[in-house]
PDB file of C-alpha atoms in Angstrom:
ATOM      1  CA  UNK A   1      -2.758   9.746  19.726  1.00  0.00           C
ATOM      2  CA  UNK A   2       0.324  11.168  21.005  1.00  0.00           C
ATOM      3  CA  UNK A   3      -1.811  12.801  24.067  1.00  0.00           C
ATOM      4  CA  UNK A   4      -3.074   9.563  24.779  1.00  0.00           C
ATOM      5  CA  UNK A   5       0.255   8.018  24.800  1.00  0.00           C
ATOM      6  CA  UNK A   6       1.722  10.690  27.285  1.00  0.00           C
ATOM      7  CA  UNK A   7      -1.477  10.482  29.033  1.00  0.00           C
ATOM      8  CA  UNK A   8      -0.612   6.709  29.486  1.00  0.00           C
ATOM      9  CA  UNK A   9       3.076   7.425  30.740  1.00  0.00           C
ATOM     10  CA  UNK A  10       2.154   9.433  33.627  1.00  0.00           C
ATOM     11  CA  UNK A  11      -0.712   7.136  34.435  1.00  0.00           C
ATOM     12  CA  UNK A  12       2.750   4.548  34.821  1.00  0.00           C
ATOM     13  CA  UNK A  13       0.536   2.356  32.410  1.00  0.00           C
ATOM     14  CA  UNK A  14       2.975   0.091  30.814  1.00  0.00           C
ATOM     15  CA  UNK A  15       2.612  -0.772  26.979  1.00  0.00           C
ATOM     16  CA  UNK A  16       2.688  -4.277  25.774  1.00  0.00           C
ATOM     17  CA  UNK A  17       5.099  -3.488  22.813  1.00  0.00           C
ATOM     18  CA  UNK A  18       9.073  -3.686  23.781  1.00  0.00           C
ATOM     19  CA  UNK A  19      10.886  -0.316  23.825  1.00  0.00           C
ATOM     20  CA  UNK A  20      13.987  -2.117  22.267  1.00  0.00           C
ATOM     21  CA  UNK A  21      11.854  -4.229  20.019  1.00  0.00           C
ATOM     22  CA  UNK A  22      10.862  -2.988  16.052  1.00  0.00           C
ATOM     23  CA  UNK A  23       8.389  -0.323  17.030  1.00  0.00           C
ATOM     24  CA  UNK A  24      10.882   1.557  19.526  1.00  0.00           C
ATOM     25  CA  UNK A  25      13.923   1.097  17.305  1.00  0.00           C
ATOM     26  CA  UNK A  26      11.713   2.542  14.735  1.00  0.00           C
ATOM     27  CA  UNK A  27      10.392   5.797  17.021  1.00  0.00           C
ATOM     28  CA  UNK A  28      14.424   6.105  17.411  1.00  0.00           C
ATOM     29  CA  UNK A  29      14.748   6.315  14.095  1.00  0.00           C
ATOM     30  CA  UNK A  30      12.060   9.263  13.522  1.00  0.00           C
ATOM     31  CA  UNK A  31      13.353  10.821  16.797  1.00  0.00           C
ATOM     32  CA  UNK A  32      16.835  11.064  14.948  1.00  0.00           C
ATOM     33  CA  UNK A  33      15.436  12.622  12.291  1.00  0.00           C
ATOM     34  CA  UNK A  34      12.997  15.307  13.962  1.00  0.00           C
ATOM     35  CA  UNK A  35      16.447  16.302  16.031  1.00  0.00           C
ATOM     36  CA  UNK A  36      18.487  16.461  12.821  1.00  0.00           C
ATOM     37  CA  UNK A  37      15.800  18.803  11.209  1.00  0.00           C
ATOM     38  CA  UNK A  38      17.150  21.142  13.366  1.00  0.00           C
ATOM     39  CA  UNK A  39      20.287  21.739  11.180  1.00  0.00           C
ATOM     40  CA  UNK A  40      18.673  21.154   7.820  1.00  0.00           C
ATOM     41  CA  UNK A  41      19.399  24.050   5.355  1.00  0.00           C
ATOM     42  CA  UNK A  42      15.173  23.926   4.936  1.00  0.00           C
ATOM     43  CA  UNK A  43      13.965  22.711   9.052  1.00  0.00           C
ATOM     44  CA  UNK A  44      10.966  23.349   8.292  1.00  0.00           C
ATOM     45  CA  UNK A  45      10.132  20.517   4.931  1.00  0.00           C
ATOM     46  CA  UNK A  46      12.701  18.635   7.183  1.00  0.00           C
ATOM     47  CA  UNK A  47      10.121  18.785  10.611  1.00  0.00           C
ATOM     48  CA  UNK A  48       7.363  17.990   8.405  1.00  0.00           C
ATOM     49  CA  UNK A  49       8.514  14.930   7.110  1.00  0.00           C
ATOM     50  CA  UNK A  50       9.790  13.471  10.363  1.00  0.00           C
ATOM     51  CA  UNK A  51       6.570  14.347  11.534  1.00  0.00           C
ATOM     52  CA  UNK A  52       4.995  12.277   8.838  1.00  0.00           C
ATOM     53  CA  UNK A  53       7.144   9.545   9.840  1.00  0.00           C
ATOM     54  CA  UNK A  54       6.438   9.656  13.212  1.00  0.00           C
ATOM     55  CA  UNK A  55       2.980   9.730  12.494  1.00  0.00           C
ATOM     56  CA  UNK A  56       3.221   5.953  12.321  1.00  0.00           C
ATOM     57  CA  UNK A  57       5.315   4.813  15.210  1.00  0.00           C
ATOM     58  CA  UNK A  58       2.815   7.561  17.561  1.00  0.00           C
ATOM     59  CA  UNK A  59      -0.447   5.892  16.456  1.00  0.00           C
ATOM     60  CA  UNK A  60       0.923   1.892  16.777  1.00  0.00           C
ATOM     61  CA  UNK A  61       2.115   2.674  20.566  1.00  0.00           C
ATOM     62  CA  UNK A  62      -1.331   4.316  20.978  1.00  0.00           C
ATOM     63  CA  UNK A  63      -2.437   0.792  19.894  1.00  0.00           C
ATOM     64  CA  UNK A  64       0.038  -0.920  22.045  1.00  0.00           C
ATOM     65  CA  UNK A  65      -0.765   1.448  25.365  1.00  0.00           C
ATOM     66  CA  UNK A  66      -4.502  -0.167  24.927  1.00  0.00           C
ATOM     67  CA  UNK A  67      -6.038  -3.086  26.984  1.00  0.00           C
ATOM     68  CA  UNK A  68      -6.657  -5.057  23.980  1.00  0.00           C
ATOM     69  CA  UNK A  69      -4.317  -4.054  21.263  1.00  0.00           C
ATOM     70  CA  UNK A  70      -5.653  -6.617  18.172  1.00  0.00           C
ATOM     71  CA  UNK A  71      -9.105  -5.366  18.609  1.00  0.00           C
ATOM     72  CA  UNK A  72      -7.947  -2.087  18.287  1.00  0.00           C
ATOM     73  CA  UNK A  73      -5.766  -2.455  15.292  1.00  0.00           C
ATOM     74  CA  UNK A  74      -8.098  -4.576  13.616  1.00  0.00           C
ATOM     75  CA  UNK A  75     -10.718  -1.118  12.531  1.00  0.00           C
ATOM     76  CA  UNK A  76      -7.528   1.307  12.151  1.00  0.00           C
ATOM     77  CA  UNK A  77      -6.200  -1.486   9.277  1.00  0.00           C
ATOM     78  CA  UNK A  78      -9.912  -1.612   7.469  1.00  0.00           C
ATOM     79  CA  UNK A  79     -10.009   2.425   8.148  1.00  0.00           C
ATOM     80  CA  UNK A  80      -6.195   2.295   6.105  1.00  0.00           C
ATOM     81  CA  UNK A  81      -7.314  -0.210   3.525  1.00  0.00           C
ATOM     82  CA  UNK A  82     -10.390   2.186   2.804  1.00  0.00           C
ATOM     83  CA  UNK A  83      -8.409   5.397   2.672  1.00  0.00           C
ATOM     84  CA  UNK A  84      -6.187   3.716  -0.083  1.00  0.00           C
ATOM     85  CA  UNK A  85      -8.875   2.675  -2.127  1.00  0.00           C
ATOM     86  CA  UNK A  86     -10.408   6.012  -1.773  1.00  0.00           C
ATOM     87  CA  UNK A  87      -7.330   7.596  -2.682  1.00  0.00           C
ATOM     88  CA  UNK A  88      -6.626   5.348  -5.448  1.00  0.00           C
ATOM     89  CA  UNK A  89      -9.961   6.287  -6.806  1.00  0.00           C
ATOM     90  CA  UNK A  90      -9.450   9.926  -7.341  1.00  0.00           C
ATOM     91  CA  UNK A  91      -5.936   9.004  -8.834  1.00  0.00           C
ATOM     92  CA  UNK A  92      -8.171   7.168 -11.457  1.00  0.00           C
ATOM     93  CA  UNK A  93     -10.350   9.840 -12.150  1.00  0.00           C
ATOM     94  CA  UNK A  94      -7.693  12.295 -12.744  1.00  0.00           C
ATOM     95  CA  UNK A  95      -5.977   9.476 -15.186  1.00  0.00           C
ATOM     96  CA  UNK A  96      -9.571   9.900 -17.307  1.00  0.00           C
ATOM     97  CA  UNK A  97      -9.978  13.485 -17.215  1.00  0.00           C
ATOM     98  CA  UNK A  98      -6.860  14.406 -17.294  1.00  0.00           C
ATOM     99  CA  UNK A  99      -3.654  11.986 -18.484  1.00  0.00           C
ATOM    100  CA  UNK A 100      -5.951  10.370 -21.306  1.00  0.00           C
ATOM    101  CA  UNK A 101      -6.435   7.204 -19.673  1.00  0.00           C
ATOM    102  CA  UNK A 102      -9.330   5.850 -21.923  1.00  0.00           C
ATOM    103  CA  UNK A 103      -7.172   6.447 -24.629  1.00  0.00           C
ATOM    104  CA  UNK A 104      -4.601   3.810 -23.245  1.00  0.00           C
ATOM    105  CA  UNK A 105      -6.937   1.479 -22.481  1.00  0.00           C
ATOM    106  CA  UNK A 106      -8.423   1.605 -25.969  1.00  0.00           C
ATOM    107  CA  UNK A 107      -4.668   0.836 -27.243  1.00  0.00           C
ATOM    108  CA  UNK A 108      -3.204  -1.638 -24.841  1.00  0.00           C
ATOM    109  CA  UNK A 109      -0.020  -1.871 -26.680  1.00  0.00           C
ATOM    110  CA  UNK A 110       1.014   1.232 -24.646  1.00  0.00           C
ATOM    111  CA  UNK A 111       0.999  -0.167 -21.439  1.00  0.00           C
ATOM    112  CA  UNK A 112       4.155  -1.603 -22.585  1.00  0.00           C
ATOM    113  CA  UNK A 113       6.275   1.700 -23.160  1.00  0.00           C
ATOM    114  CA  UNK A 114       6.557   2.077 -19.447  1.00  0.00           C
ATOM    115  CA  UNK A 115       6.202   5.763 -20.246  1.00  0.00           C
ATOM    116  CA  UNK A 116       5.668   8.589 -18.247  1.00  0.00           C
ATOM    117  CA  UNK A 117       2.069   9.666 -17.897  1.00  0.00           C
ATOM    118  CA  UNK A 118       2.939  13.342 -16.823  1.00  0.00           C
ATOM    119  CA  UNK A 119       1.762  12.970 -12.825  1.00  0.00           C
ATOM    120  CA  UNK A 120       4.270  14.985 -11.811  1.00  0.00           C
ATOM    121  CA  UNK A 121       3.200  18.408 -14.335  1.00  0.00           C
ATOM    122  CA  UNK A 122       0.052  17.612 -13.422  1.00  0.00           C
ATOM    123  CA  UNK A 123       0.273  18.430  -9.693  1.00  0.00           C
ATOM    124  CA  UNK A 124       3.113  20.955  -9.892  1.00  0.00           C
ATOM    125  CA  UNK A 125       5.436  18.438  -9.029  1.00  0.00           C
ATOM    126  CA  UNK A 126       4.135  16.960  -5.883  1.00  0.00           C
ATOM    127  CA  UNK A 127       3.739  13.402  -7.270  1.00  0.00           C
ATOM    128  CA  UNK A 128       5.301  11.140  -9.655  1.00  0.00           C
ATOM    129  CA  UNK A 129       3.959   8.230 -11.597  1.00  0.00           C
ATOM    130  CA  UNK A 130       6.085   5.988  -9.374  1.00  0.00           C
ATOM    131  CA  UNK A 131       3.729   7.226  -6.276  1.00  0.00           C
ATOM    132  CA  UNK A 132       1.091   6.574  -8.133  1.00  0.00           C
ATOM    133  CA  UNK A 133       1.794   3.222  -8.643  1.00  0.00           C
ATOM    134  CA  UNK A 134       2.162   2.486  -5.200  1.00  0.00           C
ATOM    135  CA  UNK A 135      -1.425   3.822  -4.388  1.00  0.00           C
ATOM    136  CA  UNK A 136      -2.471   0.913  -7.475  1.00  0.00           C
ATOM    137  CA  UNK A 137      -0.147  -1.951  -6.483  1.00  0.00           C
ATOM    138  CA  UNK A 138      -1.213  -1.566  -2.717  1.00  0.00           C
ATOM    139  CA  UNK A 139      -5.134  -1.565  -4.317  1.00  0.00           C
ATOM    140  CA  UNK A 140      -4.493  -4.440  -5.851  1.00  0.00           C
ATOM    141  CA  UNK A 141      -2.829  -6.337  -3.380  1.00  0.00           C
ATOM    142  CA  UNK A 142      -5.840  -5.700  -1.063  1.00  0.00           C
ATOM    143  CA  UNK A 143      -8.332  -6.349  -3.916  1.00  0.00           C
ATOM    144  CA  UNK A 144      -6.402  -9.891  -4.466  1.00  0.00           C
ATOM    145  CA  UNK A 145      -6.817 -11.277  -1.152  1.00  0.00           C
ATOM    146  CA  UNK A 146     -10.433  -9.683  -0.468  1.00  0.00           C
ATOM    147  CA  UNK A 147     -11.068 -12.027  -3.584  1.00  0.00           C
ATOM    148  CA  UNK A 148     -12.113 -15.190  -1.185  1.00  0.00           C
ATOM    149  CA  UNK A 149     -14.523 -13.420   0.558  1.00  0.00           C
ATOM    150  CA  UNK A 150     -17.933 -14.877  -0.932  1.00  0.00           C
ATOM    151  CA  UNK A 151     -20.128 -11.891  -0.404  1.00  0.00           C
ATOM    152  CA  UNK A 152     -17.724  -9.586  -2.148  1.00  0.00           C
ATOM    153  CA  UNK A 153     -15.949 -11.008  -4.932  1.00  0.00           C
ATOM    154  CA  UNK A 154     -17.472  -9.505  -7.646  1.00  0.00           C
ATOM    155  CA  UNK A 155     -16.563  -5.339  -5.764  1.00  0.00           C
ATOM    156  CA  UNK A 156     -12.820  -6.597  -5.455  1.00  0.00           C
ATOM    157  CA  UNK A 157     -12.506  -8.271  -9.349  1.00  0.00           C
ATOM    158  CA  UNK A 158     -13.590  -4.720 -10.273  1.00  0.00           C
ATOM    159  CA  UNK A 159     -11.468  -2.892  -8.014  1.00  0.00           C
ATOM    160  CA  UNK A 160      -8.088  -5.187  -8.730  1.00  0.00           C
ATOM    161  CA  UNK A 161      -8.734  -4.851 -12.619  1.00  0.00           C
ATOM    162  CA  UNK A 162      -8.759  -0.964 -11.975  1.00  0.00           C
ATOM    163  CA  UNK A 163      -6.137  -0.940 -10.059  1.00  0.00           C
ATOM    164  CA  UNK A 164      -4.158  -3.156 -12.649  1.00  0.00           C
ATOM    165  CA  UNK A 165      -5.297  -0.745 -15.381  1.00  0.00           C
ATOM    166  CA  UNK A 166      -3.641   2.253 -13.422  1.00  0.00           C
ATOM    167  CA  UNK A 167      -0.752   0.401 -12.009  1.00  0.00           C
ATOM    168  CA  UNK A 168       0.258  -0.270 -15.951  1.00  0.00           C
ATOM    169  CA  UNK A 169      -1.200   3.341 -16.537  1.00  0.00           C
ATOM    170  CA  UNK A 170       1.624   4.909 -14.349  1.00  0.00           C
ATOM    171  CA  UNK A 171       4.427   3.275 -16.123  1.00  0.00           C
ATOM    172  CA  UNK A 172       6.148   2.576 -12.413  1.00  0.00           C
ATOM    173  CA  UNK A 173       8.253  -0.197 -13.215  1.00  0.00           C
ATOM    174  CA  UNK A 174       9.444  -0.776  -9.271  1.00  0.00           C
ATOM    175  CA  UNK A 175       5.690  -0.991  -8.420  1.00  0.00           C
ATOM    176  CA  UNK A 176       4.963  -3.450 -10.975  1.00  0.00           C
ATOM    177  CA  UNK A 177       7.546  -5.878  -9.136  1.00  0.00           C
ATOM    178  CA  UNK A 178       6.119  -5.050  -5.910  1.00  0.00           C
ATOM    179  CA  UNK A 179       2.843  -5.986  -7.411  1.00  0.00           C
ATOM    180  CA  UNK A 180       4.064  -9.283  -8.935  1.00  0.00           C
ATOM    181  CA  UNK A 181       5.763 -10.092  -5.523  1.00  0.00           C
ATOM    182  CA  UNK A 182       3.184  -9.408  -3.532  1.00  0.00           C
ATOM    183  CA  UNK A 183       0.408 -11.220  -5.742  1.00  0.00           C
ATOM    184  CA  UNK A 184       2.771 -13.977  -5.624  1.00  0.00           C
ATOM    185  CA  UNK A 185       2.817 -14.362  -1.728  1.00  0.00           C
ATOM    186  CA  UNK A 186      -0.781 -13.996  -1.928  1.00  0.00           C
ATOM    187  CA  UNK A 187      -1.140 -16.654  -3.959  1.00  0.00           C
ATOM    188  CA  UNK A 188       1.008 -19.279  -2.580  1.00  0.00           C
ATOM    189  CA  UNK A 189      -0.143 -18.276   0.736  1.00  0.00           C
ATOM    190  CA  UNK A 190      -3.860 -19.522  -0.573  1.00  0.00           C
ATOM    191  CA  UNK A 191      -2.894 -22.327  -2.568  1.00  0.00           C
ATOM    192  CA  UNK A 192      -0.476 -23.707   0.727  1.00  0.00           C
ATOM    193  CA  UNK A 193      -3.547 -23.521   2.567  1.00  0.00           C
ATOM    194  CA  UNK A 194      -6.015 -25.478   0.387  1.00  0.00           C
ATOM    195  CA  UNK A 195      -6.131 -28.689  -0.947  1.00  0.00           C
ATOM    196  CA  UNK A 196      -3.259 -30.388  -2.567  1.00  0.00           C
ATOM    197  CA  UNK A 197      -5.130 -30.347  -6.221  1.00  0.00           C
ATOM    198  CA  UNK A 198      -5.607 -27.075  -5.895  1.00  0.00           C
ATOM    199  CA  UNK A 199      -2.199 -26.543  -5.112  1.00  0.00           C
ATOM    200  CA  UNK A 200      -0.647 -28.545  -7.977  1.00  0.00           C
ATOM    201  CA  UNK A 201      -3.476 -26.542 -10.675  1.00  0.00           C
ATOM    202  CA  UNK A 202      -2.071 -23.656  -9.191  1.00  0.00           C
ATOM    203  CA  UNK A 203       1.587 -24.250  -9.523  1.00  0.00           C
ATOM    204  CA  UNK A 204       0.538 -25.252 -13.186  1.00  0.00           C
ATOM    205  CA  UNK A 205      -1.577 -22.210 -14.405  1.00  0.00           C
ATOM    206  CA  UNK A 206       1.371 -19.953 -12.589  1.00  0.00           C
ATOM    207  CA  UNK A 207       4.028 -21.841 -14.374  1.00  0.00           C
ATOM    208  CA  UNK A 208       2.026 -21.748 -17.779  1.00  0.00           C
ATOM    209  CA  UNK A 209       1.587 -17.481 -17.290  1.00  0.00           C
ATOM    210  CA  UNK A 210       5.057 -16.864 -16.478  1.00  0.00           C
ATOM    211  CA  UNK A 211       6.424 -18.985 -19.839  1.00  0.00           C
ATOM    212  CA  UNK A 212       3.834 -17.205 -22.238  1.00  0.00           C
ATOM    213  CA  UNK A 213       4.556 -13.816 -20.635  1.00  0.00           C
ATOM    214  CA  UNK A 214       8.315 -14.893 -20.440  1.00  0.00           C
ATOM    215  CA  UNK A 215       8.262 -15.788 -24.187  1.00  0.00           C
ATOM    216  CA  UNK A 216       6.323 -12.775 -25.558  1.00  0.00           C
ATOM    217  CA  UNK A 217       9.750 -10.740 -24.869  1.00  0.00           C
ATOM    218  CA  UNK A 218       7.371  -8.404 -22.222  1.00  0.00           C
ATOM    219  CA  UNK A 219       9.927  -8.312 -19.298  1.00  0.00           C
TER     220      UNK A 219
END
């Protein structure tokens, strides 16, 4: 991507995306960082992680430098969605074989110790339950809103419940909010957008979940 965006700039194609809008404020950003690696007492986990940031920025102006920008964001986003799902799947597996996952399920009251499910001895310390729970509450999220497609509801109630299950499984009590938020949005965004009895039996059923979960003592 970043060939193709130099290519671009000596071609004196113009992108379509400001250079003092979001996306170049944020390039500055990762540009500050990759020249401030340079003094880091370790450059070199300090280039790599600028990198990784600017992994981001490189690929959208790629998108931007195109002739038709939404068409080509449109497969990178599905590729994205897909890569987190994937990736979310072999968290799950390793939760089974390894963090005895089944065994939580089989005893729900668990979920609520908000423990720590040993992620990070597991990989030598290169992830924590909290990441974990980012792969699941992003899962979900996607899982939620691919609910109203017809054809495929049945694929995304499995995949959200999984992703619930490991989302609680991780004990990531940040992600769970992010989850809740997000859901929420979600929700209201589909319930704004339908009919106003819909709207008023969701309000209701949301309002009837949050006083049972509020009264169980869970938060």
């Amino acid at each position: 991507t970043a060939v193709f965006v130099v290519y671009r700039v000596l071609q004196g194609y113009k992108p379509n995306g400001n250079i003092f809008g979001p996306l170049g404020l944020a390039t500055l950003y990762g540009v500050v960082g990759l020249i401030s690696a340079f003094n880091s007492p370790d450059g070199s986990v300090a280039l790599w992680w600028s990198g990784l940031y600017l992994s981001v920025p490189i690929v959208l102006w790629g998108v931007v430098w195109s002739t038709d920008p939404l068409e080509q964001i449109r497969p990178l986003i599905n590729a994205t969605w897909l890569a987190v799902i994937l990736a979310a799947g072999v968290l799950l597996l390793l939760a089974v074989i390894k963090l005895d996952f089944i065994d939580r399920i089989l005893d729900p009251s668990q979920f609520l110790e908000c423990g720590q499910t040993n992620w990070y001895d597991l990989t030598s310390g290169q992830m924590r339950g909290t990441g974990v729970g980012r792969y699941a509450a992003i899962t979900g999220l996607i899982a939620l809103s691919g609910l109203w497609q017809p054809k495929w509801q049945t694929m995304w109630a499995g995949i959200l419940v999984i992703s619930v299950l490991l989302l609680i499984h991780s004990g990531a009590r940040g992600s769970f909010a992010g989850f809740g938020a997000g859901a929420a949005l979600i929700l209201v965004i589909y319930f704004v957008s339908s009919s106003r009895r819909t709207l008023a039996i969701g309000l209701l059923v949301t309002a009837g979940v949050i006083a049972i979960v509020w009264s169980s003592g869970t938060f």
